[in-house]
Amino acid sequence: MPERPFSEVRDMFVAEWEAISAIASSHATQTNEAARCGTLLPTIAQIEGPVALIEVRASAGLRLLPDRYSYELVDGAGSRARLDPIDGPSEALLRCELLGEPFPTRMPEIIWRAGIDLHPLDPRDTDAITWLETLIWPEHDDRRTVLRAAAGIAAREMPRVVPGDLLAELPRVAAEAPDDATLVVFHSAVLAYLDAEQRADFRRLVTGIPAIWIANEGSGVTPGVAERLRPGAVRRGEFVVAVDGIPVAAASPHGRYRRAL
């Protein structure tokens, strides 16, 4: 349905409320913002050697495929660069402004990937992708375009997403990663859904695994990160990209820019 004022659709909502409320009450907020790969890529691309990637709360697995997307990068001076997968341009083009740090010059070499989610979504399921589209703000058409393209890629690639609680499943999934790869555990807009005790438990768990830990969360969410931020370094509403608990960049929540700290 095209975007319209609520006054024009109110009667329809009232008439269909039973069906609408049934859908709303049986679904959870489960966004899968593939464009956040644009703010994660500069960190992942710096990791040498083959990479084994684990995402906690992976939803449909769209962010498990950063090497399958094309990137259009721009800096504060207007310089531009494009980075494509090794087999050519992708139908999913992510645009990201990088401020105060160099453009990545290569794709990460990801040889193994897995996700964990309480309720994994199947990217081949039209209803599931429609639900993800519903969770995007009405005026953000660019995000819907990226979602559809990324979902199409995920439907072909079918990255593995293990059903279960992240605290229970992470050690087991991490143990499956190949020994000849650098293990990277990452998450984006996840810890806000955990209480303080669960966040502390997660931090102890992930730092006890031989892995690089990348967090992309609100500035006060990841345990230990806020204390390391300079006053005023992060604007209201920005995310903080942190590596092993050390903040390295501020980022748009929807992947539109990344700024070095």
PDB file of C-alpha atoms in Angstrom:
ATOM      1  CA  MET A   1       0.000   0.000   0.000  1.00  0.00           C
ATOM      2  CA  PRO A   2       1.428   3.450  -0.849  1.00  0.00           C
ATOM      3  CA  GLU A   3       2.076   5.902   1.982  1.00  0.00           C
ATOM      4  CA  ARG A   4      -1.115   7.763   2.909  1.00  0.00           C
ATOM      5  CA  PRO A   5      -2.294   9.937   5.824  1.00  0.00           C
ATOM      6  CA  PHE A   6      -3.867   7.958   8.660  1.00  0.00           C
ATOM      7  CA  SER A   7      -7.086   9.933   8.236  1.00  0.00           C
ATOM      8  CA  GLU A   8      -7.522   8.266   4.836  1.00  0.00           C
ATOM      9  CA  VAL A   9      -6.951   4.709   6.069  1.00  0.00           C
ATOM     10  CA  ARG A  10      -8.494   4.849   9.545  1.00  0.00           C
ATOM     11  CA  ASP A  11     -11.792   3.278   8.459  1.00  0.00           C
ATOM     12  CA  MET A  12      -9.941   0.402   6.820  1.00  0.00           C
ATOM     13  CA  PHE A  13      -7.897  -0.187   9.984  1.00  0.00           C
ATOM     14  CA  VAL A  14     -11.048  -0.224  12.095  1.00  0.00           C
ATOM     15  CA  ALA A  15     -12.801  -2.624   9.719  1.00  0.00           C
ATOM     16  CA  GLU A  16      -9.815  -4.980   9.574  1.00  0.00           C
ATOM     17  CA  TRP A  17      -8.691  -4.579  13.179  1.00  0.00           C
ATOM     18  CA  GLU A  18      -9.273  -8.210  14.137  1.00  0.00           C
ATOM     19  CA  ALA A  19      -6.894  -9.425  11.427  1.00  0.00           C
ATOM     20  CA  ILE A  20      -4.403  -6.601  12.059  1.00  0.00           C
ATOM     21  CA  SER A  21      -4.290  -7.222  15.817  1.00  0.00           C
ATOM     22  CA  ALA A  22      -3.807 -10.962  15.255  1.00  0.00           C
ATOM     23  CA  ILE A  23      -0.738 -10.298  13.104  1.00  0.00           C
ATOM     24  CA  ALA A  24       0.679  -7.699  15.496  1.00  0.00           C
ATOM     25  CA  SER A  25       0.242  -9.908  18.552  1.00  0.00           C
ATOM     26  CA  SER A  26       1.840 -12.949  16.908  1.00  0.00           C
ATOM     27  CA  HIS A  27       4.923 -11.175  15.524  1.00  0.00           C
ATOM     28  CA  ALA A  28       7.880  -9.533  17.231  1.00  0.00           C
ATOM     29  CA  THR A  29       9.948  -6.501  16.270  1.00  0.00           C
ATOM     30  CA  GLN A  30      12.721  -8.221  14.347  1.00  0.00           C
ATOM     31  CA  THR A  31      14.387  -5.779  11.999  1.00  0.00           C
ATOM     32  CA  ASN A  32      17.161  -7.023   9.724  1.00  0.00           C
ATOM     33  CA  GLU A  33      18.943  -3.880   8.543  1.00  0.00           C
ATOM     34  CA  ALA A  34      21.332  -5.134   5.875  1.00  0.00           C
ATOM     35  CA  ALA A  35      22.615  -1.560   5.332  1.00  0.00           C
ATOM     36  CA  ARG A  36      24.391  -1.762   8.693  1.00  0.00           C
ATOM     37  CA  CYS A  37      26.948  -3.885   6.870  1.00  0.00           C
ATOM     38  CA  GLY A  38      28.201  -0.576   5.485  1.00  0.00           C
ATOM     39  CA  THR A  39      29.231   0.595   8.957  1.00  0.00           C
ATOM     40  CA  LEU A  40      30.571  -2.831   9.953  1.00  0.00           C
ATOM     41  CA  LEU A  41      32.579  -3.485   6.771  1.00  0.00           C
ATOM     42  CA  PRO A  42      35.528  -1.158   7.570  1.00  0.00           C
ATOM     43  CA  THR A  43      36.176  -3.160  10.745  1.00  0.00           C
ATOM     44  CA  ILE A  44      35.626  -6.633   9.315  1.00  0.00           C
ATOM     45  CA  ALA A  45      37.715  -5.855   6.214  1.00  0.00           C
ATOM     46  CA  GLN A  46      40.744  -5.039   8.404  1.00  0.00           C
ATOM     47  CA  ILE A  47      40.849  -8.575   9.806  1.00  0.00           C
ATOM     48  CA  GLU A  48      43.593 -10.595   8.150  1.00  0.00           C
ATOM     49  CA  GLY A  49      43.190 -14.118   6.906  1.00  0.00           C
ATOM     50  CA  PRO A  50      40.012 -16.067   6.382  1.00  0.00           C
ATOM     51  CA  VAL A  51      37.142 -15.107   8.673  1.00  0.00           C
ATOM     52  CA  ALA A  52      34.492 -17.206  10.390  1.00  0.00           C
ATOM     53  CA  LEU A  53      31.479 -14.991  11.114  1.00  0.00           C
ATOM     54  CA  ILE A  54      28.845 -15.414  13.819  1.00  0.00           C
ATOM     55  CA  GLU A  55      25.978 -12.966  14.266  1.00  0.00           C
ATOM     56  CA  VAL A  56      23.827 -13.125  17.379  1.00  0.00           C
ATOM     57  CA  ARG A  57      20.143 -12.291  16.779  1.00  0.00           C
ATOM     58  CA  ALA A  58      20.617 -12.761  13.045  1.00  0.00           C
ATOM     59  CA  SER A  59      16.917 -12.782  12.048  1.00  0.00           C
ATOM     60  CA  ALA A  60      16.891 -13.766   8.342  1.00  0.00           C
ATOM     61  CA  GLY A  61      20.690 -13.694   8.113  1.00  0.00           C
ATOM     62  CA  LEU A  62      20.995 -10.638   5.870  1.00  0.00           C
ATOM     63  CA  ARG A  63      23.941  -9.170   7.800  1.00  0.00           C
ATOM     64  CA  LEU A  64      25.810 -12.465   7.578  1.00  0.00           C
ATOM     65  CA  LEU A  65      26.503 -11.642   3.913  1.00  0.00           C
ATOM     66  CA  PRO A  66      28.637  -8.450   3.944  1.00  0.00           C
ATOM     67  CA  ASP A  67      30.856  -9.870   1.205  1.00  0.00           C
ATOM     68  CA  ARG A  68      27.872 -10.422  -1.098  1.00  0.00           C
ATOM     69  CA  TYR A  69      26.863  -6.757  -1.342  1.00  0.00           C
ATOM     70  CA  SER A  70      28.239  -3.841  -3.331  1.00  0.00           C
ATOM     71  CA  TYR A  71      29.198  -0.645  -1.503  1.00  0.00           C
ATOM     72  CA  GLU A  72      29.175   2.969  -2.644  1.00  0.00           C
ATOM     73  CA  LEU A  73      31.363   4.892  -0.237  1.00  0.00           C
ATOM     74  CA  VAL A  74      31.812   8.642   0.138  1.00  0.00           C
ATOM     75  CA  ASP A  75      33.874  10.762   2.537  1.00  0.00           C
ATOM     76  CA  GLY A  76      33.315  14.218   3.965  1.00  0.00           C
ATOM     77  CA  ALA A  77      35.218  15.836   1.076  1.00  0.00           C
ATOM     78  CA  GLY A  78      33.041  14.198  -1.547  1.00  0.00           C
ATOM     79  CA  SER A  79      35.541  11.557  -2.691  1.00  0.00           C
ATOM     80  CA  ARG A  80      33.840   8.351  -3.765  1.00  0.00           C
ATOM     81  CA  ALA A  81      34.761   4.702  -4.098  1.00  0.00           C
ATOM     82  CA  ARG A  82      32.945   1.529  -4.962  1.00  0.00           C
ATOM     83  CA  LEU A  83      33.643  -1.940  -3.633  1.00  0.00           C
ATOM     84  CA  ASP A  84      32.047  -5.004  -5.220  1.00  0.00           C
ATOM     85  CA  PRO A  85      32.084  -8.717  -4.395  1.00  0.00           C
ATOM     86  CA  ILE A  86      34.925 -10.667  -5.984  1.00  0.00           C
ATOM     87  CA  ASP A  87      32.544 -12.178  -8.542  1.00  0.00           C
ATOM     88  CA  GLY A  88      31.161  -8.822  -9.670  1.00  0.00           C
ATOM     89  CA  PRO A  89      28.590  -6.164  -8.748  1.00  0.00           C
ATOM     90  CA  SER A  90      25.738  -7.146  -6.473  1.00  0.00           C
ATOM     91  CA  GLU A  91      22.066  -6.307  -6.925  1.00  0.00           C
ATOM     92  CA  ALA A  92      22.174  -4.978  -3.350  1.00  0.00           C
ATOM     93  CA  LEU A  93      24.008  -1.631  -3.316  1.00  0.00           C
ATOM     94  CA  LEU A  94      24.704  -0.177   0.122  1.00  0.00           C
ATOM     95  CA  ARG A  95      25.575   3.517   0.359  1.00  0.00           C
ATOM     96  CA  CYS A  96      27.606   4.689   3.347  1.00  0.00           C
ATOM     97  CA  GLU A  97      29.483   7.865   4.250  1.00  0.00           C
ATOM     98  CA  LEU A  98      32.803   7.214   6.004  1.00  0.00           C
ATOM     99  CA  LEU A  99      34.134  10.172   7.969  1.00  0.00           C
ATOM    100  CA  GLY A 100      37.664  10.378   9.335  1.00  0.00           C
ATOM    101  CA  GLU A 101      38.853   6.945   8.232  1.00  0.00           C
ATOM    102  CA  PRO A 102      40.015   5.384   4.960  1.00  0.00           C
ATOM    103  CA  PHE A 103      37.794   3.437   2.620  1.00  0.00           C
ATOM    104  CA  PRO A 104      38.172  -0.336   2.830  1.00  0.00           C
ATOM    105  CA  THR A 105      39.970  -1.568  -0.277  1.00  0.00           C
ATOM    106  CA  ARG A 106      39.045  -5.245  -0.194  1.00  0.00           C
ATOM    107  CA  MET A 107      36.224  -7.541   0.778  1.00  0.00           C
ATOM    108  CA  PRO A 108      36.711  -9.710   3.846  1.00  0.00           C
ATOM    109  CA  GLU A 109      37.481 -13.348   3.067  1.00  0.00           C
ATOM    110  CA  ILE A 110      34.597 -15.069   4.844  1.00  0.00           C
ATOM    111  CA  ILE A 111      34.843 -18.865   4.618  1.00  0.00           C
ATOM    112  CA  TRP A 112      32.251 -19.827   7.253  1.00  0.00           C
ATOM    113  CA  ARG A 113      29.227 -18.071   8.707  1.00  0.00           C
ATOM    114  CA  ALA A 114      26.392 -18.801  11.108  1.00  0.00           C
ATOM    115  CA  GLY A 115      23.763 -16.869  13.011  1.00  0.00           C
ATOM    116  CA  ILE A 116      21.737 -17.356  16.183  1.00  0.00           C
ATOM    117  CA  ASP A 117      18.176 -16.154  16.665  1.00  0.00           C
ATOM    118  CA  LEU A 118      15.225 -17.023  18.893  1.00  0.00           C
ATOM    119  CA  HIS A 119      12.958 -17.105  15.847  1.00  0.00           C
ATOM    120  CA  PRO A 120      14.955 -17.267  12.596  1.00  0.00           C
ATOM    121  CA  LEU A 121      13.183 -15.975   9.513  1.00  0.00           C
ATOM    122  CA  ASP A 122      13.385 -17.745   6.174  1.00  0.00           C
ATOM    123  CA  PRO A 123      14.414 -15.232   3.472  1.00  0.00           C
ATOM    124  CA  ARG A 124      12.501 -17.370   0.935  1.00  0.00           C
ATOM    125  CA  ASP A 125       9.256 -16.784   2.865  1.00  0.00           C
ATOM    126  CA  THR A 126       7.407 -13.900   1.231  1.00  0.00           C
ATOM    127  CA  ASP A 127       5.308 -13.263   4.342  1.00  0.00           C
ATOM    128  CA  ALA A 128       8.420 -13.058   6.520  1.00  0.00           C
ATOM    129  CA  ILE A 129      10.057 -10.481   4.252  1.00  0.00           C
ATOM    130  CA  THR A 130       6.806  -8.531   4.048  1.00  0.00           C
ATOM    131  CA  TRP A 131       6.798  -8.386   7.845  1.00  0.00           C
ATOM    132  CA  LEU A 132      10.352  -7.004   7.828  1.00  0.00           C
ATOM    133  CA  GLU A 133       9.247  -4.384   5.292  1.00  0.00           C
ATOM    134  CA  THR A 134       6.358  -3.436   7.580  1.00  0.00           C
ATOM    135  CA  LEU A 135       8.839  -2.651  10.364  1.00  0.00           C
ATOM    136  CA  ILE A 136      10.631  -0.052   8.211  1.00  0.00           C
ATOM    137  CA  TRP A 137       9.450   3.525   8.689  1.00  0.00           C
ATOM    138  CA  PRO A 138       7.044   4.498   5.886  1.00  0.00           C
ATOM    139  CA  GLU A 139       9.202   7.288   4.450  1.00  0.00           C
ATOM    140  CA  HIS A 140      12.409   5.163   4.273  1.00  0.00           C
ATOM    141  CA  ASP A 141      12.002   3.770   0.774  1.00  0.00           C
ATOM    142  CA  ASP A 142      15.763   3.309   0.353  1.00  0.00           C
ATOM    143  CA  ARG A 143      15.822   0.867   3.264  1.00  0.00           C
ATOM    144  CA  ARG A 144      13.018  -1.169   1.705  1.00  0.00           C
ATOM    145  CA  THR A 145      14.936  -1.339  -1.584  1.00  0.00           C
ATOM    146  CA  VAL A 146      18.022  -2.657   0.203  1.00  0.00           C
ATOM    147  CA  LEU A 147      15.968  -5.132   2.225  1.00  0.00           C
ATOM    148  CA  ARG A 148      14.364  -6.654  -0.860  1.00  0.00           C
ATOM    149  CA  ALA A 149      17.660  -6.960  -2.720  1.00  0.00           C
ATOM    150  CA  ALA A 150      19.471  -8.418   0.310  1.00  0.00           C
ATOM    151  CA  ALA A 151      16.634 -10.863   0.959  1.00  0.00           C
ATOM    152  CA  GLY A 152      16.909 -12.086  -2.621  1.00  0.00           C
ATOM    153  CA  ILE A 153      20.609 -12.786  -2.120  1.00  0.00           C
ATOM    154  CA  ALA A 154      19.978 -14.482   1.230  1.00  0.00           C
ATOM    155  CA  ALA A 155      17.288 -16.649  -0.373  1.00  0.00           C
ATOM    156  CA  ARG A 156      19.949 -17.992  -2.752  1.00  0.00           C
ATOM    157  CA  GLU A 157      22.780 -18.222  -0.242  1.00  0.00           C
ATOM    158  CA  MET A 158      20.677 -19.412   2.728  1.00  0.00           C
ATOM    159  CA  PRO A 159      23.132 -18.552   5.517  1.00  0.00           C
ATOM    160  CA  ARG A 160      22.682 -20.893   8.460  1.00  0.00           C
ATOM    161  CA  VAL A 161      20.807 -19.397  11.416  1.00  0.00           C
ATOM    162  CA  VAL A 162      20.556 -21.597  14.503  1.00  0.00           C
ATOM    163  CA  PRO A 163      17.339 -21.280  16.531  1.00  0.00           C
ATOM    164  CA  GLY A 164      17.870 -20.573  20.194  1.00  0.00           C
ATOM    165  CA  ASP A 165      18.891 -18.124  22.898  1.00  0.00           C
ATOM    166  CA  LEU A 166      22.168 -16.340  22.242  1.00  0.00           C
ATOM    167  CA  LEU A 167      23.533 -17.025  25.734  1.00  0.00           C
ATOM    168  CA  ALA A 168      22.840 -20.734  25.426  1.00  0.00           C
ATOM    169  CA  GLU A 169      23.868 -21.274  21.809  1.00  0.00           C
ATOM    170  CA  LEU A 170      26.901 -19.036  21.297  1.00  0.00           C
ATOM    171  CA  PRO A 171      29.520 -21.375  22.870  1.00  0.00           C
ATOM    172  CA  ARG A 172      28.291 -24.360  20.860  1.00  0.00           C
ATOM    173  CA  VAL A 173      28.119 -22.493  17.547  1.00  0.00           C
ATOM    174  CA  ALA A 174      31.529 -20.896  18.150  1.00  0.00           C
ATOM    175  CA  ALA A 175      33.024 -24.342  18.730  1.00  0.00           C
ATOM    176  CA  GLU A 176      31.912 -25.345  15.209  1.00  0.00           C
ATOM    177  CA  ALA A 177      33.924 -22.590  13.496  1.00  0.00           C
ATOM    178  CA  PRO A 178      36.937 -23.820  11.502  1.00  0.00           C
ATOM    179  CA  ASP A 179      40.283 -23.643  13.273  1.00  0.00           C
ATOM    180  CA  ASP A 180      42.023 -22.071  10.277  1.00  0.00           C
ATOM    181  CA  ALA A 181      39.829 -18.940  10.364  1.00  0.00           C
ATOM    182  CA  THR A 182      39.686 -15.898  12.615  1.00  0.00           C
ATOM    183  CA  LEU A 183      36.409 -16.079  14.512  1.00  0.00           C
ATOM    184  CA  VAL A 184      34.399 -12.832  14.577  1.00  0.00           C
ATOM    185  CA  VAL A 185      31.299 -12.537  16.769  1.00  0.00           C
ATOM    186  CA  PHE A 186      29.165  -9.482  16.040  1.00  0.00           C
ATOM    187  CA  HIS A 187      25.770  -8.007  16.800  1.00  0.00           C
ATOM    188  CA  SER A 188      23.807  -4.889  15.889  1.00  0.00           C
ATOM    189  CA  ALA A 189      20.903  -3.369  17.854  1.00  0.00           C
ATOM    190  CA  VAL A 190      20.594  -6.500  19.984  1.00  0.00           C
ATOM    191  CA  LEU A 191      21.701  -5.769  23.548  1.00  0.00           C
ATOM    192  CA  ALA A 192      18.965  -3.174  24.089  1.00  0.00           C
ATOM    193  CA  TYR A 193      16.537  -6.108  24.203  1.00  0.00           C
ATOM    194  CA  LEU A 194      18.448  -7.724  27.091  1.00  0.00           C
ATOM    195  CA  ASP A 195      18.305  -6.642  30.713  1.00  0.00           C
ATOM    196  CA  ALA A 196      21.427  -5.448  32.539  1.00  0.00           C
ATOM    197  CA  GLU A 197      22.207  -8.868  33.995  1.00  0.00           C
ATOM    198  CA  GLN A 198      21.887 -10.559  30.602  1.00  0.00           C
ATOM    199  CA  ARG A 199      24.136  -7.937  28.999  1.00  0.00           C
ATOM    200  CA  ALA A 200      26.790  -8.558  31.638  1.00  0.00           C
ATOM    201  CA  ASP A 201      26.442 -12.316  31.131  1.00  0.00           C
ATOM    202  CA  PHE A 202      26.827 -11.870  27.388  1.00  0.00           C
ATOM    203  CA  ARG A 203      29.946  -9.752  27.798  1.00  0.00           C
ATOM    204  CA  ARG A 204      31.554 -12.389  30.027  1.00  0.00           C
ATOM    205  CA  LEU A 205      30.580 -15.078  27.548  1.00  0.00           C
ATOM    206  CA  VAL A 206      31.815 -13.390  24.380  1.00  0.00           C
ATOM    207  CA  THR A 207      35.088 -12.218  25.926  1.00  0.00           C
ATOM    208  CA  GLY A 208      35.751 -15.768  27.080  1.00  0.00           C
ATOM    209  CA  ILE A 209      35.629 -17.068  23.514  1.00  0.00           C
ATOM    210  CA  PRO A 210      38.787 -16.817  21.372  1.00  0.00           C
ATOM    211  CA  ALA A 211      37.183 -14.379  18.934  1.00  0.00           C
ATOM    212  CA  ILE A 212      37.139 -10.759  17.826  1.00  0.00           C
ATOM    213  CA  TRP A 213      33.987  -9.163  19.258  1.00  0.00           C
ATOM    214  CA  ILE A 214      32.316  -6.395  17.234  1.00  0.00           C
ATOM    215  CA  ALA A 215      29.371  -4.544  18.781  1.00  0.00           C
ATOM    216  CA  ASN A 216      27.182  -2.015  16.972  1.00  0.00           C
ATOM    217  CA  GLU A 217      24.823  -0.706  19.632  1.00  0.00           C
ATOM    218  CA  GLY A 218      23.479   2.405  21.315  1.00  0.00           C
ATOM    219  CA  SER A 219      26.154   4.329  23.209  1.00  0.00           C
ATOM    220  CA  GLY A 220      24.984   3.230  26.653  1.00  0.00           C
ATOM    221  CA  VAL A 221      24.096  -0.354  25.821  1.00  0.00           C
ATOM    222  CA  THR A 222      27.291  -2.393  25.426  1.00  0.00           C
ATOM    223  CA  PRO A 223      28.846  -3.032  28.866  1.00  0.00           C
ATOM    224  CA  GLY A 224      32.117  -1.186  29.349  1.00  0.00           C
ATOM    225  CA  VAL A 225      31.881   0.977  26.202  1.00  0.00           C
ATOM    226  CA  ALA A 226      30.223   4.141  27.547  1.00  0.00           C
ATOM    227  CA  GLU A 227      32.986   4.559  30.132  1.00  0.00           C
ATOM    228  CA  ARG A 228      35.557   4.703  27.336  1.00  0.00           C
ATOM    229  CA  LEU A 229      33.816   7.442  25.341  1.00  0.00           C
ATOM    230  CA  ARG A 230      34.994  11.047  25.467  1.00  0.00           C
ATOM    231  CA  PRO A 231      32.263  13.468  26.588  1.00  0.00           C
ATOM    232  CA  GLY A 232      30.285  14.614  23.559  1.00  0.00           C
ATOM    233  CA  ALA A 233      31.961  12.119  21.210  1.00  0.00           C
ATOM    234  CA  VAL A 234      28.671  10.488  20.274  1.00  0.00           C
ATOM    235  CA  ARG A 235      25.533  12.354  19.318  1.00  0.00           C
ATOM    236  CA  ARG A 236      22.091  11.447  20.566  1.00  0.00           C
ATOM    237  CA  GLY A 237      20.638   8.520  18.639  1.00  0.00           C
ATOM    238  CA  GLU A 238      23.969   7.344  17.215  1.00  0.00           C
ATOM    239  CA  PHE A 239      25.283   3.826  17.570  1.00  0.00           C
ATOM    240  CA  VAL A 240      28.818   3.009  18.670  1.00  0.00           C
ATOM    241  CA  VAL A 241      30.927   0.449  16.832  1.00  0.00           C
ATOM    242  CA  ALA A 242      33.213  -1.181  19.384  1.00  0.00           C
ATOM    243  CA  VAL A 243      35.891  -3.843  18.909  1.00  0.00           C
ATOM    244  CA  ASP A 244      36.586  -6.019  21.946  1.00  0.00           C
ATOM    245  CA  GLY A 245      34.898  -3.380  24.087  1.00  0.00           C
ATOM    246  CA  ILE A 246      36.904  -0.439  22.668  1.00  0.00           C
ATOM    247  CA  PRO A 247      34.822   2.200  20.800  1.00  0.00           C
ATOM    248  CA  VAL A 248      36.202   2.905  17.330  1.00  0.00           C
ATOM    249  CA  ALA A 249      33.393   4.745  15.504  1.00  0.00           C
ATOM    250  CA  ALA A 250      29.992   6.374  15.826  1.00  0.00           C
ATOM    251  CA  ALA A 251      27.431   5.199  13.296  1.00  0.00           C
ATOM    252  CA  SER A 252      23.997   5.885  11.914  1.00  0.00           C
ATOM    253  CA  PRO A 253      21.515   3.335  13.302  1.00  0.00           C
ATOM    254  CA  HIS A 254      20.474   2.495   9.742  1.00  0.00           C
ATOM    255  CA  GLY A 255      23.954   2.270   8.245  1.00  0.00           C
ATOM    256  CA  ARG A 256      24.019   5.596   6.413  1.00  0.00           C
ATOM    257  CA  TYR A 257      27.314   6.822   7.865  1.00  0.00           C
ATOM    258  CA  ARG A 258      30.225   5.923  10.127  1.00  0.00           C
ATOM    259  CA  ARG A 259      32.472   8.470  11.887  1.00  0.00           C
ATOM    260  CA  ALA A 260      35.816   7.643  13.444  1.00  0.00           C
ATOM    261  CA  LEU A 261      36.132   8.357  17.169  1.00  0.00           C
TER     262      LEU A 261
END
